[in-house]
Amino acid sequence: MAETVWTRAHVRVSGRVQGVGFRYATRTEANRAHAAGWVRNLPAGEVEAVFEGPREAVEALVRWCHQGPPGSWVRSVRVDWTEPVEHLAGFSVRASDWTLGD
């Protein structure tokens, strides 16, 4: 039996991704994929997310981010792949962080 490989993706999505339900749709997709993590808006108009879980689930979420929910328009998706470090449980929509600079 093959061992499940866990991974983590730190994602930043730009385009028309705020005010269109992107964060809540991301949570729905993450729950459907049984992945953990969080998503939030950034002051530069981007959405930031962290996905942890089985590699196939996380890869599917990253692919979904390239499309986004209806009403969104994705310009770019930046992904940093790492080993899971926080061992996150569940998926949350975090409050927008307007204090972060780019």
Short mmCIF file of N, CA and C in Angstrom, two decimals, residues 8-76:
data_model
loop_
_atom_site.label_atom_id
_atom_site.label_comp_id
_atom_site.label_asym_id
_atom_site.label_seq_id
_atom_site.Cartn_x
_atom_site.Cartn_y
_atom_site.Cartn_z
N ARG A 8 2.57 21.11 1.34
CA ARG A 8 2.03 22.42 1.70
C ARG A 8 2.29 23.36 0.53
N ALA A 9 1.29 24.16 0.19
CA ALA A 9 1.43 25.18 -0.85
C ALA A 9 1.03 26.52 -0.26
N HIS A 10 1.92 27.51 -0.41
CA HIS A 10 1.63 28.89 -0.02
C HIS A 10 1.35 29.62 -1.33
N VAL A 11 0.13 30.14 -1.47
CA VAL A 11 -0.36 30.64 -2.75
C VAL A 11 -0.75 32.11 -2.64
N ARG A 12 -0.41 32.89 -3.68
CA ARG A 12 -0.88 34.27 -3.81
C ARG A 12 -1.51 34.41 -5.18
N VAL A 13 -2.76 34.87 -5.18
CA VAL A 13 -3.54 34.97 -6.40
C VAL A 13 -3.83 36.44 -6.66
N SER A 14 -3.55 36.90 -7.89
CA SER A 14 -3.85 38.28 -8.24
C SER A 14 -4.86 38.33 -9.38
N GLY A 15 -5.49 39.47 -9.53
CA GLY A 15 -6.52 39.68 -10.54
C GLY A 15 -7.73 40.28 -9.87
N ARG A 16 -8.91 39.99 -10.40
CA ARG A 16 -10.14 40.41 -9.72
C ARG A 16 -10.52 39.26 -8.79
N VAL A 17 -9.94 39.27 -7.60
CA VAL A 17 -10.09 38.16 -6.67
C VAL A 17 -10.64 38.60 -5.31
N GLN A 18 -10.90 39.89 -5.14
CA GLN A 18 -11.53 40.38 -3.91
C GLN A 18 -12.90 40.92 -4.25
N GLY A 19 -13.85 40.71 -3.34
CA GLY A 19 -15.21 41.17 -3.57
C GLY A 19 -16.02 40.27 -4.48
N VAL A 20 -15.51 39.08 -4.76
CA VAL A 20 -16.20 38.14 -5.66
C VAL A 20 -16.43 36.78 -5.00
N GLY A 21 -16.21 36.69 -3.69
CA GLY A 21 -16.42 35.43 -2.98
C GLY A 21 -15.28 34.44 -3.10
N PHE A 22 -14.10 34.91 -3.49
CA PHE A 22 -12.96 34.01 -3.71
C PHE A 22 -12.59 33.25 -2.44
N ARG A 23 -12.53 33.95 -1.31
CA ARG A 23 -12.11 33.29 -0.06
C ARG A 23 -13.09 32.19 0.35
N TYR A 24 -14.38 32.49 0.25
CA TYR A 24 -15.38 31.51 0.69
C TYR A 24 -15.47 30.33 -0.27
N ALA A 25 -15.31 30.60 -1.56
CA ALA A 25 -15.27 29.50 -2.54
C ALA A 25 -14.03 28.64 -2.33
N THR A 26 -12.91 29.28 -1.95
CA THR A 26 -11.68 28.53 -1.66
C THR A 26 -11.91 27.60 -0.47
N ARG A 27 -12.57 28.11 0.56
CA ARG A 27 -12.87 27.27 1.73
C ARG A 27 -13.73 26.08 1.32
N THR A 28 -14.74 26.31 0.50
CA THR A 28 -15.61 25.23 0.04
C THR A 28 -14.81 24.17 -0.72
N GLU A 29 -13.94 24.62 -1.63
CA GLU A 29 -13.11 23.69 -2.40
C GLU A 29 -12.14 22.93 -1.50
N ALA A 30 -11.55 23.61 -0.53
CA ALA A 30 -10.60 22.96 0.38
C ALA A 30 -11.30 21.91 1.23
N ASN A 31 -12.49 22.23 1.72
CA ASN A 31 -13.24 21.25 2.51
C ASN A 31 -13.62 20.06 1.65
N ARG A 32 -13.99 20.31 0.41
CA ARG A 32 -14.34 19.22 -0.52
C ARG A 32 -13.13 18.32 -0.76
N ALA A 33 -11.94 18.92 -0.81
CA ALA A 33 -10.71 18.16 -1.07
C ALA A 33 -10.11 17.55 0.20
N HIS A 34 -10.70 17.84 1.35
CA HIS A 34 -10.18 17.37 2.65
C HIS A 34 -8.78 17.90 2.91
N ALA A 35 -8.56 19.18 2.59
CA ALA A 35 -7.28 19.83 2.84
C ALA A 35 -7.46 20.83 3.98
N ALA A 36 -6.37 21.10 4.68
CA ALA A 36 -6.38 22.06 5.77
C ALA A 36 -5.73 23.36 5.30
N GLY A 37 -5.88 24.41 6.11
CA GLY A 37 -5.20 25.66 5.80
C GLY A 37 -6.05 26.87 6.08
N TRP A 38 -5.76 27.93 5.34
CA TRP A 38 -6.47 29.20 5.53
C TRP A 38 -6.36 30.05 4.27
N VAL A 39 -7.20 31.08 4.21
CA VAL A 39 -7.21 32.02 3.09
C VAL A 39 -7.56 33.41 3.63
N ARG A 40 -6.97 34.46 3.02
CA ARG A 40 -7.28 35.83 3.43
C ARG A 40 -7.00 36.80 2.28
N ASN A 41 -7.60 37.99 2.38
CA ASN A 41 -7.32 39.07 1.44
C ASN A 41 -6.07 39.82 1.89
N LEU A 42 -5.33 40.33 0.93
CA LEU A 42 -4.16 41.17 1.20
C LEU A 42 -4.42 42.59 0.69
N PRO A 43 -3.73 43.57 1.26
CA PRO A 43 -3.99 44.97 0.90
C PRO A 43 -3.73 45.31 -0.56
N ALA A 44 -2.87 44.58 -1.23
CA ALA A 44 -2.55 44.88 -2.63
C ALA A 44 -3.61 44.35 -3.59
N GLY A 45 -4.72 43.83 -3.05
CA GLY A 45 -5.78 43.30 -3.90
C GLY A 45 -5.64 41.83 -4.22
N GLU A 46 -4.67 41.17 -3.60
CA GLU A 46 -4.44 39.74 -3.83
C GLU A 46 -5.17 38.91 -2.77
N VAL A 47 -5.25 37.62 -3.04
CA VAL A 47 -5.71 36.65 -2.06
C VAL A 47 -4.52 35.75 -1.75
N GLU A 48 -4.31 35.48 -0.46
CA GLU A 48 -3.24 34.60 0.00
C GLU A 48 -3.88 33.38 0.64
N ALA A 49 -3.32 32.20 0.36
CA ALA A 49 -3.83 30.97 0.95
C ALA A 49 -2.69 30.02 1.26
N VAL A 50 -2.93 29.18 2.24
CA VAL A 50 -2.03 28.07 2.56
C VAL A 50 -2.88 26.81 2.55
N PHE A 51 -2.42 25.81 1.78
CA PHE A 51 -3.09 24.52 1.71
C PHE A 51 -2.14 23.45 2.22
N GLU A 52 -2.62 22.58 3.09
CA GLU A 52 -1.86 21.41 3.55
C GLU A 52 -2.73 20.18 3.40
N GLY A 53 -2.11 19.09 2.98
CA GLY A 53 -2.85 17.85 2.87
C GLY A 53 -2.17 16.90 1.91
N PRO A 54 -2.88 15.86 1.51
CA PRO A 54 -2.33 14.93 0.54
C PRO A 54 -1.96 15.68 -0.75
N ARG A 55 -0.85 15.30 -1.34
CA ARG A 55 -0.33 16.01 -2.52
C ARG A 55 -1.41 16.19 -3.60
N GLU A 56 -2.17 15.14 -3.90
CA GLU A 56 -3.18 15.25 -4.97
C GLU A 56 -4.21 16.31 -4.64
N ALA A 57 -4.63 16.39 -3.37
CA ALA A 57 -5.64 17.38 -2.97
C ALA A 57 -5.09 18.79 -3.08
N VAL A 58 -3.86 18.99 -2.62
CA VAL A 58 -3.26 20.32 -2.67
C VAL A 58 -3.02 20.74 -4.12
N GLU A 59 -2.56 19.83 -4.95
CA GLU A 59 -2.36 20.16 -6.37
C GLU A 59 -3.68 20.54 -7.03
N ALA A 60 -4.76 19.84 -6.68
CA ALA A 60 -6.08 20.17 -7.24
C ALA A 60 -6.52 21.56 -6.81
N LEU A 61 -6.25 21.93 -5.57
CA LEU A 61 -6.61 23.27 -5.09
C LEU A 61 -5.82 24.35 -5.81
N VAL A 62 -4.55 24.10 -6.04
CA VAL A 62 -3.73 25.08 -6.76
C VAL A 62 -4.26 25.23 -8.19
N ARG A 63 -4.63 24.12 -8.83
CA ARG A 63 -5.22 24.22 -10.18
C ARG A 63 -6.52 25.02 -10.13
N TRP A 64 -7.35 24.79 -9.11
CA TRP A 64 -8.60 25.52 -8.98
C TRP A 64 -8.34 27.02 -8.82
N CYS A 65 -7.29 27.40 -8.11
CA CYS A 65 -6.97 28.82 -7.92
C CYS A 65 -6.71 29.52 -9.25
N HIS A 66 -6.23 28.80 -10.25
CA HIS A 66 -6.01 29.41 -11.57
C HIS A 66 -7.32 29.80 -12.24
N GLN A 67 -8.40 29.18 -11.83
CA GLN A 67 -9.72 29.47 -12.40
C GLN A 67 -10.52 30.35 -11.46
N GLY A 68 -10.58 29.99 -10.17
CA GLY A 68 -11.35 30.74 -9.20
C GLY A 68 -12.85 30.55 -9.38
N PRO A 69 -13.63 31.22 -8.54
CA PRO A 69 -15.09 31.09 -8.61
C PRO A 69 -15.67 31.97 -9.72
N PRO A 70 -16.93 31.74 -10.07
CA PRO A 70 -17.58 32.62 -11.04
C PRO A 70 -17.50 34.08 -10.58
N GLY A 71 -17.27 34.97 -11.51
CA GLY A 71 -17.16 36.39 -11.18
C GLY A 71 -15.75 36.86 -10.93
N SER A 72 -14.83 35.92 -10.75
CA SER A 72 -13.43 36.30 -10.54
C SER A 72 -12.71 36.28 -11.88
N TRP A 73 -11.56 36.92 -11.90
CA TRP A 73 -10.66 36.88 -13.06
C TRP A 73 -9.25 36.77 -12.50
N VAL A 74 -8.59 35.67 -12.77
CA VAL A 74 -7.26 35.41 -12.20
C VAL A 74 -6.19 35.83 -13.19
N ARG A 75 -5.33 36.75 -12.75
CA ARG A 75 -4.21 37.20 -13.57
C ARG A 75 -3.02 36.28 -13.37
N SER A 76 -2.69 35.99 -12.11
CA SER A 76 -1.53 35.13 -11.85
C SER A 76 -1.71 34.40 -10.53
#
